[in-house]
PDB file of C-alpha atoms and ligand atoms in Angstrom:
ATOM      1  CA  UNK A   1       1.345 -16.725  -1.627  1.00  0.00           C
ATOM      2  CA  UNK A   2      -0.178 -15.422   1.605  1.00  0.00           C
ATOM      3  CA  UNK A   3      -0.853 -11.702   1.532  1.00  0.00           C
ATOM      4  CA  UNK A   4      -2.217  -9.430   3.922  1.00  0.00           C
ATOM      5  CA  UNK A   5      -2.965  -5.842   3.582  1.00  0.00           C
ATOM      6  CA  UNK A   6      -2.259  -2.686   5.901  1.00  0.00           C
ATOM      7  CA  UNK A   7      -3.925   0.214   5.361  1.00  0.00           C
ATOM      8  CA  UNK A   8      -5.310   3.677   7.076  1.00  0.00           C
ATOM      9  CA  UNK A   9      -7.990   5.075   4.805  1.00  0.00           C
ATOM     10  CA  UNK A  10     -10.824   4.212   2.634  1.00  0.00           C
ATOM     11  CA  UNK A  11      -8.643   1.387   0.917  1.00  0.00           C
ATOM     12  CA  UNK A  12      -9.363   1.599  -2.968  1.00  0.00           C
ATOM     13  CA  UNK A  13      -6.888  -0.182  -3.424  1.00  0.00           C
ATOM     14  CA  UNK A  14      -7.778  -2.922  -1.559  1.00  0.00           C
ATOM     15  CA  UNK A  15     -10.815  -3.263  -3.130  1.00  0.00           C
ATOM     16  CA  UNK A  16      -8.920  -3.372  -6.401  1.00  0.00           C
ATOM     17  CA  UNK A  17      -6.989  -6.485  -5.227  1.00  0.00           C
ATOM     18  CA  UNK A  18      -9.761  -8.181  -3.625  1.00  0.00           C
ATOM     19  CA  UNK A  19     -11.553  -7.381  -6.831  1.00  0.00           C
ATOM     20  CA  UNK A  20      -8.594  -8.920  -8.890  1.00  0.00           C
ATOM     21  CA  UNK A  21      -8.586 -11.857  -6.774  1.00  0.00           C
ATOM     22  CA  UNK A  22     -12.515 -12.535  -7.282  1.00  0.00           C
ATOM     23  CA  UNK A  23     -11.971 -12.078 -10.685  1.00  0.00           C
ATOM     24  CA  UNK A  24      -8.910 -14.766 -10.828  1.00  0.00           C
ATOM     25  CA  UNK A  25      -6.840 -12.208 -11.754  1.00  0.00           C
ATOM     26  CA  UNK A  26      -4.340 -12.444  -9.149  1.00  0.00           C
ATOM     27  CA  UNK A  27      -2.751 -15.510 -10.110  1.00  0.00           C
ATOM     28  CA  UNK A  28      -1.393 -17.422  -7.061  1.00  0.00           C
ATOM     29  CA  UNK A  29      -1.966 -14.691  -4.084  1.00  0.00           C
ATOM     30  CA  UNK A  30      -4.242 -15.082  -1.387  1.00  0.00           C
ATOM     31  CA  UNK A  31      -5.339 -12.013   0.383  1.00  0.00           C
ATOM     32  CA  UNK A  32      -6.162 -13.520   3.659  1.00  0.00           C
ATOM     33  CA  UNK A  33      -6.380 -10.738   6.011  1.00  0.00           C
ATOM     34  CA  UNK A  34      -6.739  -7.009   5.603  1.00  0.00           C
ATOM     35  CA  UNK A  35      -5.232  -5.075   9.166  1.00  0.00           C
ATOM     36  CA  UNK A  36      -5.928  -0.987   9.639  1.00  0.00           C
ATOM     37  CA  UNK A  37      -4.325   0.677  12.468  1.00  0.00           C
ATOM     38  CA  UNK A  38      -7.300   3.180  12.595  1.00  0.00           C
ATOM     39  CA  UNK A  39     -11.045   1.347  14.130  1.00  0.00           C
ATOM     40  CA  UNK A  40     -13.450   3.338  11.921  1.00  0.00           C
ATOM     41  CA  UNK A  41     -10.881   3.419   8.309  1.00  0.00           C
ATOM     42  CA  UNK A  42     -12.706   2.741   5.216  1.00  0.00           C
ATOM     43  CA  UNK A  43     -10.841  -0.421   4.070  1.00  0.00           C
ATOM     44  CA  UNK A  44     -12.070  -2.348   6.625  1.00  0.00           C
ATOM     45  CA  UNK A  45     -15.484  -2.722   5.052  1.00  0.00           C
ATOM     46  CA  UNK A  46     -14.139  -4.148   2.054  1.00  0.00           C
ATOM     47  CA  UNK A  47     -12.949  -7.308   3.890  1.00  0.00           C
ATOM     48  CA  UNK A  48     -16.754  -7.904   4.446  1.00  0.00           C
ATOM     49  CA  UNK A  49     -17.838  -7.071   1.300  1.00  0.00           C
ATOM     50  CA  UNK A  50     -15.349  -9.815  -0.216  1.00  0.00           C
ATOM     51  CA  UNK A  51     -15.153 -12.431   2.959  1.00  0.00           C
ATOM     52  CA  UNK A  52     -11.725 -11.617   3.594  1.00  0.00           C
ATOM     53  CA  UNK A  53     -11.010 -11.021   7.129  1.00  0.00           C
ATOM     54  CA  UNK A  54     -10.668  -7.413   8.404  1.00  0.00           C
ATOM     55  CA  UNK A  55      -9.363  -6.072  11.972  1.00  0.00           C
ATOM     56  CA  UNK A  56      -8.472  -2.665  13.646  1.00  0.00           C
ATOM     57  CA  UNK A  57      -4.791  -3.748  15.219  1.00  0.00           C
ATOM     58  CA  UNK A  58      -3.648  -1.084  17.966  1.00  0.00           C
ATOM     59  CA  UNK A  59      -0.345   0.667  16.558  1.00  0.00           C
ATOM     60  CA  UNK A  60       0.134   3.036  20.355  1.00  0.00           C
ATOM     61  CA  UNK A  61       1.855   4.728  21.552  1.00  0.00           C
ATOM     62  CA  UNK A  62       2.925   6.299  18.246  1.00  0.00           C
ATOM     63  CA  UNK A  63       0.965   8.258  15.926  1.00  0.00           C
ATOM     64  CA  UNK A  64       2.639   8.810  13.027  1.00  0.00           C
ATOM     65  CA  UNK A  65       5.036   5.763  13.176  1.00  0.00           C
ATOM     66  CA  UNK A  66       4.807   2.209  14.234  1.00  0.00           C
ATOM     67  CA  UNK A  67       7.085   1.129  16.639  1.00  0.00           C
ATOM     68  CA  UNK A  68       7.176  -0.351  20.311  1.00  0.00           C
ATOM     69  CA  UNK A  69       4.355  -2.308  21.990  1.00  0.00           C
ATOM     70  CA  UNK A  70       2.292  -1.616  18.817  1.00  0.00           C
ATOM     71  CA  UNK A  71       4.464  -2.503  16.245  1.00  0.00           C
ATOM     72  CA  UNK A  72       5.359  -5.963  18.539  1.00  0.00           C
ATOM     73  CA  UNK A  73       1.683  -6.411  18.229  1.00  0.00           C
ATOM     74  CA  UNK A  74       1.774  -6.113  14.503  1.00  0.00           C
ATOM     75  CA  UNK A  75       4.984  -8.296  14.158  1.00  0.00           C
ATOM     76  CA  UNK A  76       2.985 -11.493  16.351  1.00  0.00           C
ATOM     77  CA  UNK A  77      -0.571 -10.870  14.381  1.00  0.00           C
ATOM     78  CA  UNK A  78       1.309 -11.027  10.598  1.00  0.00           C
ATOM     79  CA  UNK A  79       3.385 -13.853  12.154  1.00  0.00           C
ATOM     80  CA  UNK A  80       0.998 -15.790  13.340  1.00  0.00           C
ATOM     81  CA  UNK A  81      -0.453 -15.014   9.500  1.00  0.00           C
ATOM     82  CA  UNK A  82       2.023 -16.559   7.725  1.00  0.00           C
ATOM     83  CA  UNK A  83       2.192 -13.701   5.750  1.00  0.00           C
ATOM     84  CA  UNK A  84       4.397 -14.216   2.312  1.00  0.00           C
ATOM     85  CA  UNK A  85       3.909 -10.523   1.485  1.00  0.00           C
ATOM     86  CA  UNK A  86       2.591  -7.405   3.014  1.00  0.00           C
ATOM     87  CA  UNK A  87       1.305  -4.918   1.207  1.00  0.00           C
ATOM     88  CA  UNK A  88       1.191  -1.536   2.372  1.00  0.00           C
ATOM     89  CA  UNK A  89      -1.858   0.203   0.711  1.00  0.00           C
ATOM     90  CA  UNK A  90      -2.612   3.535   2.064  1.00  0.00           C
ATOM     91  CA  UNK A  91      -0.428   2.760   5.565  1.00  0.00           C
ATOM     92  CA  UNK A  92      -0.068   6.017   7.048  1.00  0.00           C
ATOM     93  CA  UNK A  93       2.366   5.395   9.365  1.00  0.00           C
ATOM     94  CA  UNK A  94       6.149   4.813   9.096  1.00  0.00           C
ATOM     95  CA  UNK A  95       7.651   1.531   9.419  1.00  0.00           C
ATOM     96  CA  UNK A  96      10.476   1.006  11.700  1.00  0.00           C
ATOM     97  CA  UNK A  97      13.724  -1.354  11.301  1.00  0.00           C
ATOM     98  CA  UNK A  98      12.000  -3.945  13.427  1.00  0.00           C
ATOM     99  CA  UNK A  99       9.260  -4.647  11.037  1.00  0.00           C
ATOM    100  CA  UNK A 100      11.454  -4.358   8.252  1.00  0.00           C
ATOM    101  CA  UNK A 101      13.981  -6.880   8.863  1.00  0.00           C
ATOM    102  CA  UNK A 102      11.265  -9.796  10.384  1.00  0.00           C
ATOM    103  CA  UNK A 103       9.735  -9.166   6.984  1.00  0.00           C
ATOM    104  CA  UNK A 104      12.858  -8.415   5.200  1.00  0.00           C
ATOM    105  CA  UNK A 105      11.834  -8.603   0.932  1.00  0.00           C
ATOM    106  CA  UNK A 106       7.967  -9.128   1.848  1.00  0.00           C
ATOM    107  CA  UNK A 107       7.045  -5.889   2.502  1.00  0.00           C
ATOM    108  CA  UNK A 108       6.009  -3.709  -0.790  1.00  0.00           C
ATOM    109  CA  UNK A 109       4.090  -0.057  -0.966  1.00  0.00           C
ATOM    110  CA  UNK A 110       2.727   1.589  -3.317  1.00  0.00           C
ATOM    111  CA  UNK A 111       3.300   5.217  -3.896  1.00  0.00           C
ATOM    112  CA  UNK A 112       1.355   7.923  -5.534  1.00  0.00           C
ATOM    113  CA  UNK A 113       4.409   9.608  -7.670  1.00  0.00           C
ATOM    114  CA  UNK A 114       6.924   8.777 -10.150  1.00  0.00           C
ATOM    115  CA  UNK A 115       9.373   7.838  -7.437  1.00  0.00           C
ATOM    116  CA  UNK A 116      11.826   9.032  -6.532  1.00  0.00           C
ATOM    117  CA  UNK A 117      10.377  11.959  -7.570  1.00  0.00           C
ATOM    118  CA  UNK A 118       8.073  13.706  -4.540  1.00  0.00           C
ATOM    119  CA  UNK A 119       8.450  10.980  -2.136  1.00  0.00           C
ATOM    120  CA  UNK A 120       6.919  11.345   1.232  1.00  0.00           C
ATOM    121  CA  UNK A 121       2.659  12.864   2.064  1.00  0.00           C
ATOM    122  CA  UNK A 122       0.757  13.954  -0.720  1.00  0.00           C
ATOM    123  CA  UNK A 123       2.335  12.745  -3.393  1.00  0.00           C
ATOM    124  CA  UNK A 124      -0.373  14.055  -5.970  1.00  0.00           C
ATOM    125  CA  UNK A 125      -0.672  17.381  -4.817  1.00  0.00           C
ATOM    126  CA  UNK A 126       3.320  17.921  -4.946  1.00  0.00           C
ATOM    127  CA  UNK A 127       3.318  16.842  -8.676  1.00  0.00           C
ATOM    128  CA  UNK A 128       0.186  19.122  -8.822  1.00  0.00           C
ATOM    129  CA  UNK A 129       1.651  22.049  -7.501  1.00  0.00           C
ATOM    130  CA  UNK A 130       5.285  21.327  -9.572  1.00  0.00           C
ATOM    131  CA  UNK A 131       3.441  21.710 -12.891  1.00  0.00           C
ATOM    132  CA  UNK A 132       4.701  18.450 -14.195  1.00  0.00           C
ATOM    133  CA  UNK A 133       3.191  16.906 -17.082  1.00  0.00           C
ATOM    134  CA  UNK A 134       3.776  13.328 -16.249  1.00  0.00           C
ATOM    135  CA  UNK A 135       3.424  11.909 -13.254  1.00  0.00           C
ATOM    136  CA  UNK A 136       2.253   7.814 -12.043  1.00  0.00           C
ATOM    137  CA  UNK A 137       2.516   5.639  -9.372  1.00  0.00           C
ATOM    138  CA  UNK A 138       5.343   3.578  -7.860  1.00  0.00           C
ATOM    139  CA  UNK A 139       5.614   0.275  -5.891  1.00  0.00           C
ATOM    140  CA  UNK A 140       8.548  -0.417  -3.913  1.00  0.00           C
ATOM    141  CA  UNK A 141       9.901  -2.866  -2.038  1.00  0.00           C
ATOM    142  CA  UNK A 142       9.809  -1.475   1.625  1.00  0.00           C
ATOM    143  CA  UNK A 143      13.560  -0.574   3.332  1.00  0.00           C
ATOM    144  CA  UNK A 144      14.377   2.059   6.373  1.00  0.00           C
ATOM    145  CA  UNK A 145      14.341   5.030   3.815  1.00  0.00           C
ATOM    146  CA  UNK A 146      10.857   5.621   3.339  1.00  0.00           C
ATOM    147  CA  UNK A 147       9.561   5.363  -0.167  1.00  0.00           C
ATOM    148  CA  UNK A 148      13.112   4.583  -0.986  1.00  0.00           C
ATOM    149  CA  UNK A 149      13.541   0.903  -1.583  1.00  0.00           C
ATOM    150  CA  UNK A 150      14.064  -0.848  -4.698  1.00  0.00           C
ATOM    151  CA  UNK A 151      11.375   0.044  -7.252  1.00  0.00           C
ATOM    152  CA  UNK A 152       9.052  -2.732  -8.302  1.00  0.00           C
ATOM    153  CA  UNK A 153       6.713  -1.251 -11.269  1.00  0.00           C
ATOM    154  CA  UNK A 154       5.548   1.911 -12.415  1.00  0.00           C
ATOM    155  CA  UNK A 155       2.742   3.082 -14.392  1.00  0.00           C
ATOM    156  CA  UNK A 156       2.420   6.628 -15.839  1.00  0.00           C
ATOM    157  CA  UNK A 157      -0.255   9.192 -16.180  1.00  0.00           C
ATOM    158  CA  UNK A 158      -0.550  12.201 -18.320  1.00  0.00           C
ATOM    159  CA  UNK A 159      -1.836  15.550 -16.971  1.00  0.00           C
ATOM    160  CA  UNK A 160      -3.700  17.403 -19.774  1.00  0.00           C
ATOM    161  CA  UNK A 161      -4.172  21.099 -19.978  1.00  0.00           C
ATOM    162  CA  UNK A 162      -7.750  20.883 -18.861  1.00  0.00           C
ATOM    163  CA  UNK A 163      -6.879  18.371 -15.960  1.00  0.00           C
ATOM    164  CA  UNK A 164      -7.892  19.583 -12.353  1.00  0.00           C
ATOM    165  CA  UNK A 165      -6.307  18.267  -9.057  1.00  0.00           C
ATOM    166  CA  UNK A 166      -9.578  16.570  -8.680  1.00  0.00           C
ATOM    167  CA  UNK A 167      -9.709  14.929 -12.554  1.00  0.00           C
ATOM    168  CA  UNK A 168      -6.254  14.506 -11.976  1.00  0.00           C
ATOM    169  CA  UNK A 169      -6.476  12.499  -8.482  1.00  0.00           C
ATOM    170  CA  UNK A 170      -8.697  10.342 -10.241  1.00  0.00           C
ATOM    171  CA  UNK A 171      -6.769   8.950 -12.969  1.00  0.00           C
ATOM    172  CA  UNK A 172      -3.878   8.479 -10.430  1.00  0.00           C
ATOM    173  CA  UNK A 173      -5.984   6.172  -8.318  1.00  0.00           C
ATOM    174  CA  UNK A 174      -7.580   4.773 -11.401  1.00  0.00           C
ATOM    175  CA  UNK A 175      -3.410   3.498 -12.683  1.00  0.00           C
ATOM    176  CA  UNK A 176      -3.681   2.518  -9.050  1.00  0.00           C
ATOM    177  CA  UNK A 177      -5.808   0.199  -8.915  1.00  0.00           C
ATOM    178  CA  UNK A 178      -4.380  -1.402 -11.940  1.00  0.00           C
ATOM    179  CA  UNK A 179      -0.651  -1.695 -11.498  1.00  0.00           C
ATOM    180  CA  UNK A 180      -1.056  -2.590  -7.568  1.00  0.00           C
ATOM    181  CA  UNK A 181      -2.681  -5.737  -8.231  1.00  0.00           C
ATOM    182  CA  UNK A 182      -0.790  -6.957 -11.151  1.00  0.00           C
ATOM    183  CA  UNK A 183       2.243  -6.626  -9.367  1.00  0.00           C
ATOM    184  CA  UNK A 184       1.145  -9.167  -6.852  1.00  0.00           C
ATOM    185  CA  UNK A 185       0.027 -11.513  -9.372  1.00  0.00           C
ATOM    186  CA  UNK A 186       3.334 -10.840 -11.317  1.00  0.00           C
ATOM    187  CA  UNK A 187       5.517 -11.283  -7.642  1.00  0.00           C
ATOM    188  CA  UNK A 188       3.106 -14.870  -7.078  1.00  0.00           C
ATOM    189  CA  UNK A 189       3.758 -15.986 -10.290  1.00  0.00           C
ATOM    190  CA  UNK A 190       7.714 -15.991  -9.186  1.00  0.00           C
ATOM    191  CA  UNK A 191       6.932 -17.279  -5.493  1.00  0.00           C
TER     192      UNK A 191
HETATM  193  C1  GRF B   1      -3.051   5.840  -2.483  1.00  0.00           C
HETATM  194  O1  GRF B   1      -3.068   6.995  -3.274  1.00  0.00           O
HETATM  195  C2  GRF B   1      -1.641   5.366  -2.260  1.00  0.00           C
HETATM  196  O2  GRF B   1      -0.794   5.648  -3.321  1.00  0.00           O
HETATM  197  C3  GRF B   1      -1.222   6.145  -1.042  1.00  0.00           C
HETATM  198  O3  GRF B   1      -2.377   6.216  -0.244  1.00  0.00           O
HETATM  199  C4  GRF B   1      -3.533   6.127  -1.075  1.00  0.00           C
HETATM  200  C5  GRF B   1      -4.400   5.060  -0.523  1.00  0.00           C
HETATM  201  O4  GRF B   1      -5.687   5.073  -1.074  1.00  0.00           O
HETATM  202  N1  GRF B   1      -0.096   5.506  -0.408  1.00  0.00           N
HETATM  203  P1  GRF B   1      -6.742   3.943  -0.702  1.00  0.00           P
HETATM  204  O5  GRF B   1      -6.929   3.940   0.809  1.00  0.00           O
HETATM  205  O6  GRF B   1      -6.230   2.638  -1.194  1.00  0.00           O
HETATM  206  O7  GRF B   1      -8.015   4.356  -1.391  1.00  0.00           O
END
């Protein structure tokens, strides 16, 4: 199973799949190509670091979403891919109904809430500032509602009383890193 990777940021959890997959933990996925739609994002390092290729694609004229000559660009690159699955990891950017139907059931994100609790930015600090006492990560199969689709997996973290939004953070991207790859190894296993 072909995967590539989109992301914005400093892509932990790339690293945690490319990890997986040096460890032969990701069962029959192939991460061959890792695509950020900003030039200087984090994530694009860790394609070197594993041998995995990495490239800045240009998603103008939008900023916030992708759509139009940028997200025609994307559609020809993850063609030309072969991509089985996409995986949205850290993709700050909305995805339009283009992309989603030429990649209709390949697309999956991963969220940081209990969805469909606080969907949308900043998923940590809304269960943060909402006092909850359990709170986790989602991934989703990608549709036009964003962080709406069909839920995949979830994995669940506790806040204790002497958590901080900082301690807190940190075991949200620490289930993370977990669940995100063993759901593609889990979705390869059934490709
Ligand atoms: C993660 O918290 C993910 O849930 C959210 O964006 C963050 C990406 O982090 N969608 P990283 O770039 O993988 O470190």
């Amino acid at each position: 199973m072909r995967v590539v990777i989109l992301g914005s940021g400093t892509g932990s959890n790339a690293e945690a799949i490319l990890q997986a997959q040096r460890d032969g933990a990701l069962a029959a996925a192939e991460v061959v190509q890792i695509i950020a739609d900003k030039p200087d994002a984090g994530i694009l390092a860790h394609g070197e670091t594993f041998g995995v290729p990495a490239q800045y694609l240009d998603p103008a004229p939008f900023k916030t979403k992708l759509e139009g000559v940028g997200e025609d660009l994307y559609i020809d690159t993850i063609t030309a891919l072969r991509a089985d699955l996409i995986v949205l990891a850290g993709f700050m950017r909305v995805i339009k109904p283009k992309f989603i139907r030429t990649f209709a059931g390949k697309i999956i994100n991963l969220h940081p809430s209990l969805l469909p609790s606080f969907p949308g930015l900043d998923g940590i600090g809304q269960a943060w500032r909402r006092g909850v006492k359990v709170s986790g990560c989602t991934v989703h199969y990608v549709t036009a509602e964003v962080d709406g689709g069909p839920i995949i997996d979830q994995a669940t973290v506790r806040i204790a009383p002497d958590d901080t939004l900082v301690t807190f953070a940190e075991k949200m991207h620490a289930a993370e890193h977990e669940l995100l790859p063993a759901v593609i190894a889990r979705l390869s296993e059934r490709y």
